[in-house]
Amino acid sequence: MFELPSSGSFSVQWTHRVLCCRDTFGAHGEAMAQLIAADGPTRVLAVLDEGLCTAQPELKSVVADWMAAHQPDIACVSEPMVVPGGERAKNDRGVVDSVIRSIHERGICRRSVVLAIGGGAMLDAVGLAAATAHRGVRIVRCPSTTLAQADAGVGVKNGINALGAKNLIGTFAPPLAVINDSLLLTSLSETDWRAGLSEAVKVALLKAPDLLDTIEQRSLMLRGRDLDAMEDIVNTTADLHVAHIVQGGDPFESHRARPLDFGHWSAHQLELMTGFRLSHGDAVAIGLLIDLQYGQLLRGAHSELTRRIAACFEALGFPLQCDALGDEDRLLLGIERFREHLGGQLAITLVGEPGQPAEVDVIDESLMRQAIRLVVQRGADGLARGRVG
């Protein structure tokens, strides 16, 4: 019999901080400095998203001035470095390697902080660099998109794409803190402005029917770039996401079920199929409709939910068509990719009514193909009928 000389168990306590504000480096600059330097003077490497710096050219100097104003508590090791953002940040190791190099050259250690300001893809790549340098450097994330503030930036995951697979390389590494500053959202493109709303609808369908009602009621305000309305939806969604992480019993996704991946098997595959020309937010909107429609077909019951969500997405400005939907064979490969991420055992979340998720471990391919076609031809009222006309 094989015996270990000794064994035991241990747990690690972590406080997952997600803080919401406006003007992190201005009105709330002192609070930010106190958060980072709570244990004494702290060396800080600031990393900024190139796209954000283009949209807000003053940001680099604002961050540099903030660090200079809070010396010696904030020990600035260099001027803020700027790295590519968007999916480019994740499609190779360029950003990861450049940040690791700066961590090494600037004397950043485990007691230091990497301050990452940018979109979700950039935060994923910089987070991977921080998590692997010195076996883990502390990071403070400042998400700059609605998608990152509502979803990607408030989680505990980092990663990059590799070998044609999304997020193949990555870690689970909780940040020291996440700062959701709504002022960072003001310069977003229309695509990036709406992107977080598909994740908000997803979380509402899973956990919060009242939030879905609110999104529908405020759809014109949200589409019209009302910052107060967006801030409220994003912060509510972030709260629900954090509650799932800290109260759900599976922060590192070791269990089979991943309800927050509702609609994502096809969303990730559509992104890959389009060379990431289709944004993640737009892809999730389509992915949610596919799985909602599939669930309706599977139950064999009439439901207005799919049509309701499609109308909601249209009111918010989401385009619900994509040429890649026509390649059903390749799209369905996303189910197998999803299975691989789950360790070989499939678990797809479906929603029959808001707040009532359920899980299936087998997919009827013919019904899924039918669901995809119904989403494609929804202009002919196919979603409402629940059958191919």
Coordinates of C-alpha atoms in Angstrom, one line a residue:
M1 CA 0.0 0.0 0.0
F2 CA 1.3 3.4 -0.9
E3 CA 1.5 5.8 2.0
L4 CA 2.4 9.4 2.3
P5 CA 4.9 10.3 5.1
S6 CA 2.5 13.0 6.2
S7 CA -0.6 14.9 4.9
G8 CA -3.0 17.6 6.0
S9 CA -5.1 20.4 4.7
F10 CA -5.1 24.1 4.8
S11 CA -7.1 27.0 3.6
V12 CA -6.3 30.5 2.5
Q13 CA -8.5 33.5 3.6
W14 CA -9.0 36.2 1.0
T15 CA -10.9 39.4 1.0
H16 CA -12.2 40.2 -2.5
R17 CA -12.5 43.9 -2.7
V18 CA -14.5 45.5 -5.5
L19 CA -14.9 49.3 -5.0
C20 CA -17.0 51.7 -7.1
C21 CA -16.3 55.4 -7.5
R22 CA -15.8 58.2 -9.9
D23 CA -12.4 59.9 -10.5
T24 CA -10.0 57.4 -8.9
F25 CA -6.9 59.5 -9.4
G26 CA -8.6 62.9 -8.5
A27 CA -11.3 63.1 -5.9
H28 CA -10.6 59.6 -4.6
G29 CA -6.8 59.7 -5.1
E30 CA -6.0 59.7 -1.4
A31 CA -8.2 56.7 -0.8
M32 CA -6.5 54.9 -3.6
A33 CA -3.1 55.6 -2.2
Q34 CA -4.2 54.4 1.3
L35 CA -5.5 51.2 -0.2
I36 CA -2.3 50.3 -2.0
A37 CA 0.1 51.4 0.7
A38 CA -1.9 50.1 3.7
D39 CA 1.1 48.1 4.9
G40 CA 3.6 50.9 4.3
P41 CA 5.4 52.5 1.3
T42 CA 4.8 50.4 -1.7
R43 CA 6.6 50.2 -5.1
V44 CA 4.1 50.5 -7.9
L45 CA 4.3 49.7 -11.6
A46 CA 1.4 51.3 -13.5
V47 CA 0.4 49.6 -16.8
L48 CA -2.1 51.3 -19.1
D49 CA -4.2 50.1 -22.0
E50 CA -3.0 51.6 -25.3
G51 CA -6.6 52.0 -26.6
L52 CA -7.7 53.8 -23.4
C53 CA -4.7 56.1 -23.6
T54 CA -5.7 57.0 -27.2
A55 CA -9.2 57.7 -26.2
Q56 CA -8.2 59.6 -23.0
P57 CA -4.7 61.0 -23.9
E58 CA -4.4 62.9 -20.6
L59 CA -4.7 59.6 -18.5
K60 CA -1.0 58.7 -18.6
S61 CA 0.0 62.1 -17.1
V62 CA -2.9 62.0 -14.6
V63 CA -1.7 58.6 -13.3
A64 CA 1.9 59.8 -13.2
D65 CA 0.9 63.0 -11.3
W66 CA -1.1 60.9 -8.8
M67 CA 1.9 58.7 -8.1
A68 CA 4.2 61.7 -7.7
A69 CA 1.7 63.4 -5.3
H70 CA 1.6 60.4 -3.0
Q71 CA 5.3 59.8 -2.5
P72 CA 6.8 58.2 -0.5
D73 CA 3.8 56.0 0.2
I74 CA 3.5 55.3 -3.5
A75 CA 7.1 54.6 -4.7
C76 CA 6.8 55.1 -8.5
V77 CA 9.4 52.8 -10.2
S78 CA 8.9 54.3 -13.7
E79 CA 6.5 56.3 -15.8
P80 CA 3.4 54.4 -16.6
M81 CA 4.0 51.8 -19.3
V82 CA 1.5 51.4 -22.1
V83 CA 0.7 48.0 -23.7
P84 CA -1.7 46.9 -26.4
G85 CA -5.3 46.4 -25.4
G86 CA -8.2 44.4 -26.9
E87 CA -7.9 40.8 -28.0
R88 CA -4.4 41.7 -29.4
A89 CA -3.3 41.7 -25.8
K90 CA -4.3 38.0 -25.4
N91 CA -3.4 36.5 -28.8
D92 CA 0.3 36.1 -28.0
R93 CA 2.7 36.4 -25.1
G94 CA 3.9 40.0 -26.1
V95 CA 2.1 41.8 -23.3
V96 CA 2.8 39.1 -20.7
D97 CA 6.5 39.1 -21.5
S98 CA 6.9 42.8 -21.6
V99 CA 5.2 43.3 -18.2
I100 CA 7.3 40.4 -16.6
R101 CA 10.4 42.1 -18.0
S102 CA 9.4 45.4 -16.4
I103 CA 8.6 43.7 -13.1
H104 CA 12.1 42.2 -13.1
E105 CA 14.0 45.3 -14.3
R106 CA 12.1 47.7 -12.0
G107 CA 12.6 45.7 -8.8
I108 CA 8.9 44.8 -8.4
C109 CA 8.4 42.1 -5.7
R110 CA 5.6 40.3 -3.9
R111 CA 5.2 43.3 -1.6
S112 CA 4.9 45.6 -4.6
V113 CA 1.8 46.4 -6.7
V114 CA 1.1 46.3 -10.4
L115 CA -1.6 48.9 -11.1
A116 CA -3.4 47.8 -14.3
I117 CA -5.8 50.2 -16.0
G118 CA -7.6 49.0 -19.1
G119 CA -10.1 46.7 -20.7
G120 CA -10.8 43.1 -19.8
A121 CA -8.4 41.5 -22.3
M122 CA -5.5 43.7 -21.2
L123 CA -6.3 43.0 -17.6
D124 CA -6.3 39.3 -18.3
A125 CA -2.8 39.5 -19.9
V126 CA -1.3 41.8 -17.3
G127 CA -2.9 39.7 -14.6
L128 CA -1.2 36.6 -15.9
A129 CA 2.2 38.4 -15.9
A130 CA 1.7 39.5 -12.3
A131 CA 0.4 36.1 -11.1
T132 CA 3.4 34.3 -12.5
A133 CA 6.3 36.7 -11.8
H134 CA 7.9 35.9 -8.5
R135 CA 5.1 33.3 -8.2
G136 CA 2.6 36.1 -7.6
V137 CA 2.8 39.9 -7.5
R138 CA -0.1 41.8 -6.0
I139 CA -2.3 43.6 -8.6
V140 CA -4.9 46.3 -8.4
R141 CA -7.3 46.3 -11.4
C142 CA -9.0 49.4 -12.8
P143 CA -11.3 48.1 -15.5
S144 CA -12.1 50.7 -18.1
T145 CA -15.0 49.1 -20.0
T146 CA -18.5 48.2 -19.1
L147 CA -17.7 44.5 -19.8
A148 CA -14.7 44.5 -17.6
Q149 CA -16.4 46.4 -14.8
A150 CA -19.4 44.2 -14.8
D151 CA -17.7 40.9 -15.5
A152 CA -14.2 40.1 -16.5
G153 CA -12.4 42.6 -14.3
V154 CA -14.2 41.7 -11.1
G155 CA -13.4 38.0 -11.2
V156 CA -10.3 36.0 -10.1
K157 CA -9.2 34.7 -13.5
N158 CA -6.3 35.7 -15.8
G159 CA -5.3 34.3 -19.1
I160 CA -4.3 34.5 -22.8
N161 CA -5.3 32.6 -25.9
A162 CA -3.1 29.9 -27.3
L163 CA -3.1 27.2 -29.9
G164 CA -6.4 28.4 -31.4
A165 CA -8.2 28.1 -28.0
K166 CA -9.5 31.0 -25.9
N167 CA -8.0 31.3 -22.4
L168 CA -5.9 28.1 -22.8
I169 CA -3.1 29.6 -20.6
G170 CA -4.0 31.3 -17.4
T171 CA -4.3 31.3 -13.6
F172 CA -6.8 31.9 -10.8
A173 CA -5.3 34.7 -8.8
P174 CA -7.5 37.1 -6.8
P175 CA -6.5 40.8 -7.1
L176 CA -5.6 43.0 -4.2
A177 CA -8.6 45.1 -5.2
V178 CA -10.7 46.1 -8.2
I179 CA -11.6 49.7 -8.6
N180 CA -14.6 50.4 -10.9
D181 CA -14.3 54.1 -11.9
S182 CA -17.3 55.0 -14.0
L183 CA -15.4 58.1 -15.5
L184 CA -13.2 55.6 -17.4
L185 CA -16.3 54.6 -19.4
T186 CA -17.1 58.0 -20.9
S187 CA -14.8 57.6 -24.0
L188 CA -15.9 54.1 -25.0
S189 CA -17.0 53.3 -28.6
E190 CA -20.7 52.3 -29.0
T191 CA -19.6 48.6 -29.2
D192 CA -17.6 48.8 -26.0
W193 CA -20.3 50.9 -24.3
R194 CA -23.0 48.3 -24.7
A195 CA -20.7 45.2 -24.3
G196 CA -21.2 44.9 -20.5
L197 CA -24.9 44.9 -20.9
S198 CA -25.0 41.4 -22.4
E199 CA -23.2 40.1 -19.3
A200 CA -25.7 42.1 -17.2
V201 CA -28.6 40.4 -19.0
K202 CA -26.9 37.0 -18.4
V203 CA -26.5 37.6 -14.7
A204 CA -30.1 38.9 -14.5
L205 CA -31.4 35.8 -16.2
L206 CA -29.5 33.6 -13.8
K207 CA -30.0 35.4 -10.5
A208 CA -31.9 38.6 -10.6
P209 CA -35.2 39.0 -12.4
D210 CA -35.6 42.5 -11.0
L211 CA -32.4 43.5 -12.7
L212 CA -33.7 42.3 -16.0
D213 CA -36.8 44.5 -15.5
T214 CA -34.6 47.5 -14.8
I215 CA -32.5 46.9 -17.9
E216 CA -35.6 46.8 -20.1
Q217 CA -37.1 49.9 -18.5
R218 CA -33.8 51.8 -18.9
S219 CA -32.9 50.5 -22.3
L220 CA -33.2 53.9 -24.0
M221 CA -31.2 55.7 -21.3
L222 CA -28.5 53.0 -21.6
R223 CA -28.4 53.2 -25.3
G224 CA -28.3 57.0 -25.1
R225 CA -25.1 56.7 -22.9
D226 CA -26.6 57.9 -19.6
L227 CA -23.7 57.4 -17.3
D228 CA -25.8 57.3 -14.1
A229 CA -28.0 54.5 -15.6
M230 CA -24.9 52.5 -16.8
E231 CA -23.1 52.9 -13.5
D232 CA -26.1 51.5 -11.6
I233 CA -26.4 48.5 -13.9
V234 CA -22.7 47.8 -14.0
N235 CA -22.3 48.0 -10.3
T236 CA -25.3 45.8 -9.6
T237 CA -24.0 43.2 -12.0
A238 CA -20.5 43.4 -10.4
D239 CA -22.1 42.9 -6.9
L240 CA -23.9 39.8 -8.2
H241 CA -20.7 38.5 -9.8
V242 CA -18.7 39.0 -6.6
A243 CA -21.5 37.3 -4.5
H244 CA -21.3 34.3 -6.8
I245 CA -17.5 34.1 -6.3
V246 CA -17.4 34.5 -2.5
Q247 CA -20.6 32.7 -1.6
G248 CA -20.9 30.1 -4.4
G249 CA -18.4 27.7 -2.9
D250 CA -16.4 27.4 -6.1
P251 CA -14.2 30.5 -6.7
F252 CA -11.6 28.6 -8.7
E253 CA -14.2 26.7 -10.8
S254 CA -13.1 23.2 -9.8
H255 CA -16.7 21.9 -9.9
R256 CA -18.5 20.8 -13.0
A257 CA -21.1 23.6 -13.1
R258 CA -20.2 27.1 -14.3
P259 CA -23.4 29.0 -14.4
L260 CA -21.7 32.3 -15.2
D261 CA -20.6 30.7 -18.5
F262 CA -24.3 30.7 -19.6
G263 CA -24.3 31.4 -23.4
H264 CA -20.5 31.3 -23.6
W265 CA -19.8 28.1 -25.4
S266 CA -21.1 29.6 -28.7
A267 CA -19.9 33.1 -27.8
H268 CA -16.3 32.0 -27.5
Q269 CA -16.5 30.0 -30.7
L270 CA -18.1 32.9 -32.7
E271 CA -15.2 35.1 -31.5
L272 CA -12.7 32.6 -32.8
M273 CA -14.5 32.0 -36.0
T274 CA -14.6 35.8 -36.8
G275 CA -11.0 36.4 -35.8
F276 CA -12.3 38.4 -32.9
R277 CA -13.9 40.9 -35.2
L278 CA -17.1 40.1 -33.3
S279 CA -16.7 41.6 -29.9
H280 CA -17.2 39.5 -26.8
G281 CA -20.2 41.5 -25.7
D282 CA -22.0 41.1 -29.0
A283 CA -21.1 37.4 -29.1
V284 CA -22.5 36.8 -25.7
A285 CA -25.8 38.4 -26.7
I286 CA -26.1 35.9 -29.6
G287 CA -24.9 33.0 -27.4
L288 CA -27.6 33.7 -24.9
L289 CA -30.3 33.7 -27.6
I290 CA -29.0 30.4 -28.9
D291 CA -29.2 28.7 -25.5
L292 CA -32.5 30.3 -24.6
Q293 CA -34.0 29.1 -27.9
Y294 CA -32.4 25.6 -27.4
G295 CA -33.9 25.3 -23.9
Q296 CA -37.4 26.3 -25.3
L297 CA -37.1 23.6 -28.0
L298 CA -35.9 21.1 -25.5
R299 CA -38.9 21.7 -23.2
G300 CA -41.3 21.6 -26.2
A301 CA -43.2 24.5 -24.6
H302 CA -44.1 27.9 -25.8
S303 CA -42.2 30.7 -24.1
E304 CA -41.9 34.4 -24.6
L305 CA -38.6 34.6 -22.9
T306 CA -36.4 34.2 -26.0
R307 CA -38.3 36.8 -27.8
R308 CA -38.3 39.1 -24.8
I309 CA -34.5 38.9 -24.5
A310 CA -34.1 39.5 -28.2
A311 CA -36.2 42.6 -28.0
C312 CA -34.2 43.8 -25.0
F313 CA -30.9 43.3 -26.9
E314 CA -32.3 45.1 -29.9
A315 CA -33.4 48.0 -27.8
L316 CA -29.9 48.2 -26.3
G317 CA -28.4 48.3 -29.8
F318 CA -26.9 44.8 -30.1
P319 CA -26.6 43.4 -33.6
L320 CA -28.0 39.9 -33.3
Q321 CA -26.7 38.5 -36.6
C322 CA -23.3 37.2 -37.6
D323 CA -22.2 35.5 -40.8
A324 CA -20.4 32.8 -38.8
L325 CA -23.8 31.5 -37.6
G326 CA -24.1 29.9 -41.1
D327 CA -21.3 27.5 -40.4
E328 CA -23.1 25.3 -38.0
D329 CA -20.5 22.5 -38.1
R330 CA -17.7 24.7 -37.0
L331 CA -19.9 26.6 -34.5
L332 CA -20.9 23.3 -32.8
L333 CA -17.2 22.6 -32.2
G334 CA -17.5 25.1 -29.4
I335 CA -19.4 22.6 -27.4
E336 CA -16.4 20.2 -27.5
R337 CA -14.1 23.1 -26.6
F338 CA -16.4 23.8 -23.6
R339 CA -16.3 20.2 -22.6
E340 CA -12.5 20.3 -22.5
H341 CA -12.5 23.3 -20.2
L342 CA -14.8 21.3 -17.9
G343 CA -12.5 18.3 -17.7
G344 CA -14.4 16.2 -20.2
Q345 CA -17.8 16.2 -18.6
L346 CA -20.3 18.6 -20.2
A347 CA -22.4 21.0 -18.2
I348 CA -24.5 23.6 -20.1
T349 CA -26.6 26.0 -18.2
L350 CA -30.1 26.8 -19.5
V351 CA -32.7 29.2 -18.3
G352 CA -36.4 28.6 -18.6
E353 CA -37.6 31.6 -16.7
P354 CA -35.6 34.5 -15.1
G355 CA -34.0 33.3 -11.9
Q356 CA -34.5 29.6 -12.7
P357 CA -31.3 28.2 -14.2
A358 CA -31.0 24.4 -14.9
E359 CA -28.1 22.3 -16.1
V360 CA -27.9 19.7 -18.8
D361 CA -25.0 17.3 -19.6
V362 CA -26.1 16.2 -23.0
I363 CA -26.8 18.4 -26.1
D364 CA -29.3 17.2 -28.8
E365 CA -27.3 18.3 -31.9
S366 CA -30.4 18.5 -34.2
L367 CA -32.2 20.7 -31.7
M368 CA -29.2 22.9 -31.3
R369 CA -28.9 23.3 -35.1
Q370 CA -32.6 24.2 -35.2
A371 CA -32.0 26.8 -32.4
I372 CA -29.2 28.4 -34.3
R373 CA -31.3 28.6 -37.5
L374 CA -34.1 30.2 -35.5
V375 CA -31.8 32.9 -34.2
V376 CA -30.6 33.5 -37.7
Q377 CA -34.1 34.0 -39.1
R378 CA -35.7 35.7 -36.2
G379 CA -36.9 38.4 -38.5
A380 CA -39.7 36.0 -39.7
D381 CA -41.0 35.7 -36.1
G382 CA -39.3 32.3 -35.8
L383 CA -38.3 32.9 -32.2
A384 CA -41.9 33.4 -31.1
R385 CA -43.2 30.3 -32.9
G386 CA -40.3 28.1 -31.6
R387 CA -40.0 26.2 -34.9
V388 CA -38.3 26.5 -38.3
G389 CA -40.8 28.0 -40.7

